[in-house]
């Protein structure tokens, strides 16, 4: 019996470098700055380094629904009193699941409130490290200028920088981001288990 002739599969081609690829890389950088900045901002408040410290006397809890299809976020509200007694907010709320009638240590962060504690701080620092992973993902596009049109092209562009200086830096950013986020999430879990 004669075997059919095998032909190699068509290999997807790398896209041509251009401004769109660099813009995509820059977009990932801006998003990463936003994620990391938001994480550090809230981590500073959760650690008590920034903001006004006080206690939130929880009166009621509810579920705040976001966009369609989202589960919603548990929010508890009540009266905030700063430690120095200068600030009282009867409409304070914090994204957290606590029992009505309890008192929660919080830090005022702009218009909102953040729970204070080691576990909360570690959780927000994990978000900072997530920003590192976003930067690492966009580095290949910024360095090559290639704009991917498919998932296969994303993999090819990433492979194209793997042996270069950009690839080495990218690898260390990914390792640092994964290690940092992993340690922070582990510390968050330990703090939750010990509380």
One Martini backbone bead per residue (centre of mass of N, CA, C, O) as a GRO file, in nm:
protein
  195
    1UNK     BB    1   0.097   0.036   0.021
    2UNK     BB    2   0.055   0.369  -0.030
    3UNK     BB    3   0.179   0.654   0.091
    4UNK     BB    4   0.113   0.951   0.177
    5UNK     BB    5   0.198   1.265   0.127
    6UNK     BB    6   0.389   1.472   0.327
    7UNK     BB    7   0.320   1.794   0.458
    8UNK     BB    8   0.402   2.070   0.578
    9UNK     BB    9   0.309   2.296   0.779
   10UNK     BB   10   0.221   2.605   0.797
   11UNK     BB   11   0.411   2.871   0.883
   12UNK     BB   12   0.397   3.124   1.068
   13UNK     BB   13   0.444   3.459   1.041
   14UNK     BB   14   0.607   3.730   1.099
   15UNK     BB   15   0.557   4.036   1.159
   16UNK     BB   16   0.595   4.352   1.087
   17UNK     BB   17   0.749   4.611   1.181
   18UNK     BB   18   0.604   4.877   1.396
   19UNK     BB   19   0.406   5.101   1.562
   20UNK     BB   20   0.197   4.898   1.683
   21UNK     BB   21   0.392   4.729   1.854
   22UNK     BB   22   0.499   4.963   2.029
   23UNK     BB   23   0.220   5.051   2.134
   24UNK     BB   24   0.156   4.786   2.275
   25UNK     BB   25   0.394   4.793   2.469
   26UNK     BB   26   0.314   5.068   2.597
   27UNK     BB   27   0.039   4.977   2.702
   28UNK     BB   28   0.148   4.763   2.898
   29UNK     BB   29   0.312   4.964   3.065
   30UNK     BB   30   0.076   5.142   3.161
   31UNK     BB   31  -0.087   4.918   3.293
   32UNK     BB   32   0.136   4.830   3.490
   33UNK     BB   33   0.154   5.101   3.639
   34UNK     BB   34  -0.135   5.095   3.742
   35UNK     BB   35  -0.125   4.831   3.899
   36UNK     BB   36   0.124   4.891   4.078
   37UNK     BB   37   0.026   5.162   4.194
   38UNK     BB   38  -0.233   5.054   4.327
   39UNK     BB   39  -0.090   4.849   4.508
   40UNK     BB   40   0.097   5.051   4.662
   41UNK     BB   41  -0.115   5.241   4.768
   42UNK     BB   42  -0.273   5.022   4.935
   43UNK     BB   43  -0.030   4.913   5.095
   44UNK     BB   44   0.034   5.176   5.247
   45UNK     BB   45  -0.241   5.180   5.391
   46UNK     BB   46  -0.242   4.888   5.515
   47UNK     BB   47   0.035   4.963   5.679
   48UNK     BB   48   0.007   5.281   5.781
   49UNK     BB   49   0.176   5.503   5.610
   50UNK     BB   50  -0.099   5.604   5.494
   51UNK     BB   51  -0.324   5.806   5.608
   52UNK     BB   52  -0.614   5.752   5.814
   53UNK     BB   53  -0.661   5.623   6.119
   54UNK     BB   54  -0.918   5.373   6.216
   55UNK     BB   55  -1.269   5.296   6.279
   56UNK     BB   56  -1.514   5.057   6.169
   57UNK     BB   57  -1.857   5.053   6.223
   58UNK     BB   58  -2.051   4.793   6.147
   59UNK     BB   59  -2.395   4.780   6.012
   60UNK     BB   60  -2.365   4.681   5.701
   61UNK     BB   61  -2.422   4.451   5.422
   62UNK     BB   62  -2.327   4.406   5.070
   63UNK     BB   63  -2.374   4.368   4.718
   64UNK     BB   64  -2.161   4.473   4.461
   65UNK     BB   65  -2.232   4.527   4.134
   66UNK     BB   66  -2.112   4.507   3.831
   67UNK     BB   67  -2.090   4.374   3.567
   68UNK     BB   68  -2.189   4.157   3.362
   69UNK     BB   69  -2.139   3.838   3.524
   70UNK     BB   70  -2.070   3.926   3.797
   71UNK     BB   71  -2.068   3.850   4.139
   72UNK     BB   72  -1.946   4.049   4.323
   73UNK     BB   73  -1.905   4.265   4.614
   74UNK     BB   74  -1.825   4.284   4.937
   75UNK     BB   75  -1.987   4.530   5.147
   76UNK     BB   76  -1.908   4.742   5.429
   77UNK     BB   77  -2.091   4.962   5.654
   78UNK     BB   78  -2.050   5.289   5.834
   79UNK     BB   79  -1.857   5.420   6.098
   80UNK     BB   80  -1.596   5.653   6.098
   81UNK     BB   81  -1.306   5.678   6.325
   82UNK     BB   82  -1.059   5.845   6.419
   83UNK     BB   83  -0.808   5.835   6.652
   84UNK     BB   84  -0.823   6.164   6.697
   85UNK     BB   85  -1.143   6.253   6.632
   86UNK     BB   86  -1.163   6.445   6.362
   87UNK     BB   87  -1.293   6.196   6.201
   88UNK     BB   88  -1.630   6.157   6.059
   89UNK     BB   89  -1.802   5.877   5.886
   90UNK     BB   90  -2.130   5.760   5.807
   91UNK     BB   91  -2.040   5.651   5.486
   92UNK     BB   92  -1.861   5.414   5.528
   93UNK     BB   93  -1.653   5.178   5.330
   94UNK     BB   94  -1.566   4.824   5.275
   95UNK     BB   95  -1.395   4.568   5.113
   96UNK     BB   96  -1.563   4.322   5.297
   97UNK     BB   97  -1.607   4.034   5.522
   98UNK     BB   98  -1.823   4.125   5.779
   99UNK     BB   99  -1.982   4.168   6.072
  100UNK     BB  100  -2.229   4.307   6.202
  101UNK     BB  101  -2.094   4.502   6.483
  102UNK     BB  102  -1.815   4.531   6.399
  103UNK     BB  103  -1.465   4.618   6.424
  104UNK     BB  104  -1.252   4.797   6.191
  105UNK     BB  105  -0.934   4.834   6.077
  106UNK     BB  106  -0.856   5.143   5.912
  107UNK     BB  107  -0.773   5.332   5.612
  108UNK     BB  108  -0.763   5.629   5.468
  109UNK     BB  109  -0.818   5.644   5.096
  110UNK     BB  110  -0.926   5.909   5.020
  111UNK     BB  111  -1.260   5.808   4.960
  112UNK     BB  112  -1.164   5.551   5.102
  113UNK     BB  113  -1.112   5.213   5.237
  114UNK     BB  114  -0.862   5.019   5.422
  115UNK     BB  115  -0.749   4.751   5.541
  116UNK     BB  116  -0.559   4.651   5.820
  117UNK     BB  117  -0.258   4.459   5.764
  118UNK     BB  118  -0.057   4.209   5.672
  119UNK     BB  119  -0.239   4.058   5.465
  120UNK     BB  120  -0.329   4.310   5.308
  121UNK     BB  121  -0.051   4.405   5.225
  122UNK     BB  122   0.035   4.149   5.070
  123UNK     BB  123  -0.195   4.158   4.862
  124UNK     BB  124  -0.109   4.435   4.734
  125UNK     BB  125   0.181   4.350   4.656
  126UNK     BB  126   0.094   4.133   4.454
  127UNK     BB  127  -0.016   4.340   4.251
  128UNK     BB  128   0.252   4.469   4.188
  129UNK     BB  129   0.374   4.201   4.059
  130UNK     BB  130   0.169   4.180   3.829
  131UNK     BB  131   0.285   4.420   3.672
  132UNK     BB  132   0.543   4.273   3.583
  133UNK     BB  133   0.401   4.068   3.393
  134UNK     BB  134   0.289   4.278   3.199
  135UNK     BB  135   0.557   4.392   3.107
  136UNK     BB  136   0.681   4.127   3.001
  137UNK     BB  137   0.468   4.080   2.779
  138UNK     BB  138   0.530   4.369   2.622
  139UNK     BB  139   0.837   4.365   2.547
  140UNK     BB  140   0.838   4.219   2.271
  141UNK     BB  141   0.678   4.439   2.116
  142UNK     BB  142   0.860   4.683   2.178
  143UNK     BB  143   1.132   4.563   2.064
  144UNK     BB  144   1.017   4.469   1.767
  145UNK     BB  145   0.729   4.599   1.658
  146UNK     BB  146   0.528   4.364   1.679
  147UNK     BB  147   0.195   4.276   1.569
  148UNK     BB  148  -0.030   4.061   1.671
  149UNK     BB  149  -0.289   3.832   1.510
  150UNK     BB  150  -0.209   3.588   1.701
  151UNK     BB  151  -0.117   3.348   1.921
  152UNK     BB  152   0.122   3.242   1.752
  153UNK     BB  153   0.263   3.520   1.721
  154UNK     BB  154   0.321   3.563   2.015
  155UNK     BB  155   0.512   3.322   2.045
  156UNK     BB  156   0.713   3.409   1.820
  157UNK     BB  157   0.795   3.682   1.941
  158UNK     BB  158   0.899   3.570   2.209
  159UNK     BB  159   1.112   3.383   2.074
  160UNK     BB  160   1.274   3.612   1.924
  161UNK     BB  161   1.386   3.731   2.224
  162UNK     BB  162   1.519   3.494   2.396
  163UNK     BB  163   1.845   3.552   2.310
  164UNK     BB  164   1.835   3.829   2.423
  165UNK     BB  165   1.849   4.090   2.633
  166UNK     BB  166   1.543   4.116   2.657
  167UNK     BB  167   1.494   3.819   2.731
  168UNK     BB  168   1.653   3.823   2.995
  169UNK     BB  169   1.497   4.045   3.138
  170UNK     BB  170   1.220   3.913   3.109
  171UNK     BB  171   1.284   3.659   3.272
  172UNK     BB  172   1.345   3.814   3.545
  173UNK     BB  173   1.071   3.951   3.570
  174UNK     BB  174   0.903   3.696   3.583
  175UNK     BB  175   1.040   3.568   3.827
  176UNK     BB  176   0.992   3.806   4.022
  177UNK     BB  177   0.683   3.821   3.994
  178UNK     BB  178   0.619   3.529   4.080
  179UNK     BB  179   0.766   3.529   4.351
  180UNK     BB  180   0.633   3.775   4.480
  181UNK     BB  181   0.336   3.686   4.451
  182UNK     BB  182   0.364   3.413   4.592
  183UNK     BB  183   0.460   3.513   4.868
  184UNK     BB  184   0.225   3.708   4.923
  185UNK     BB  185  -0.004   3.495   4.904
  186UNK     BB  186   0.105   3.317   5.130
  187UNK     BB  187   0.093   3.536   5.351
  188UNK     BB  188  -0.210   3.582   5.324
  189UNK     BB  189  -0.295   3.296   5.399
  190UNK     BB  190  -0.159   3.286   5.678
  191UNK     BB  191  -0.310   3.527   5.799
  192UNK     BB  192  -0.592   3.401   5.762
  193UNK     BB  193  -0.540   3.136   5.930
  194UNK     BB  194  -0.445   3.304   6.203
  195UNK     BB  195  -0.728   3.479   6.243
   0.00000   0.00000   0.00000
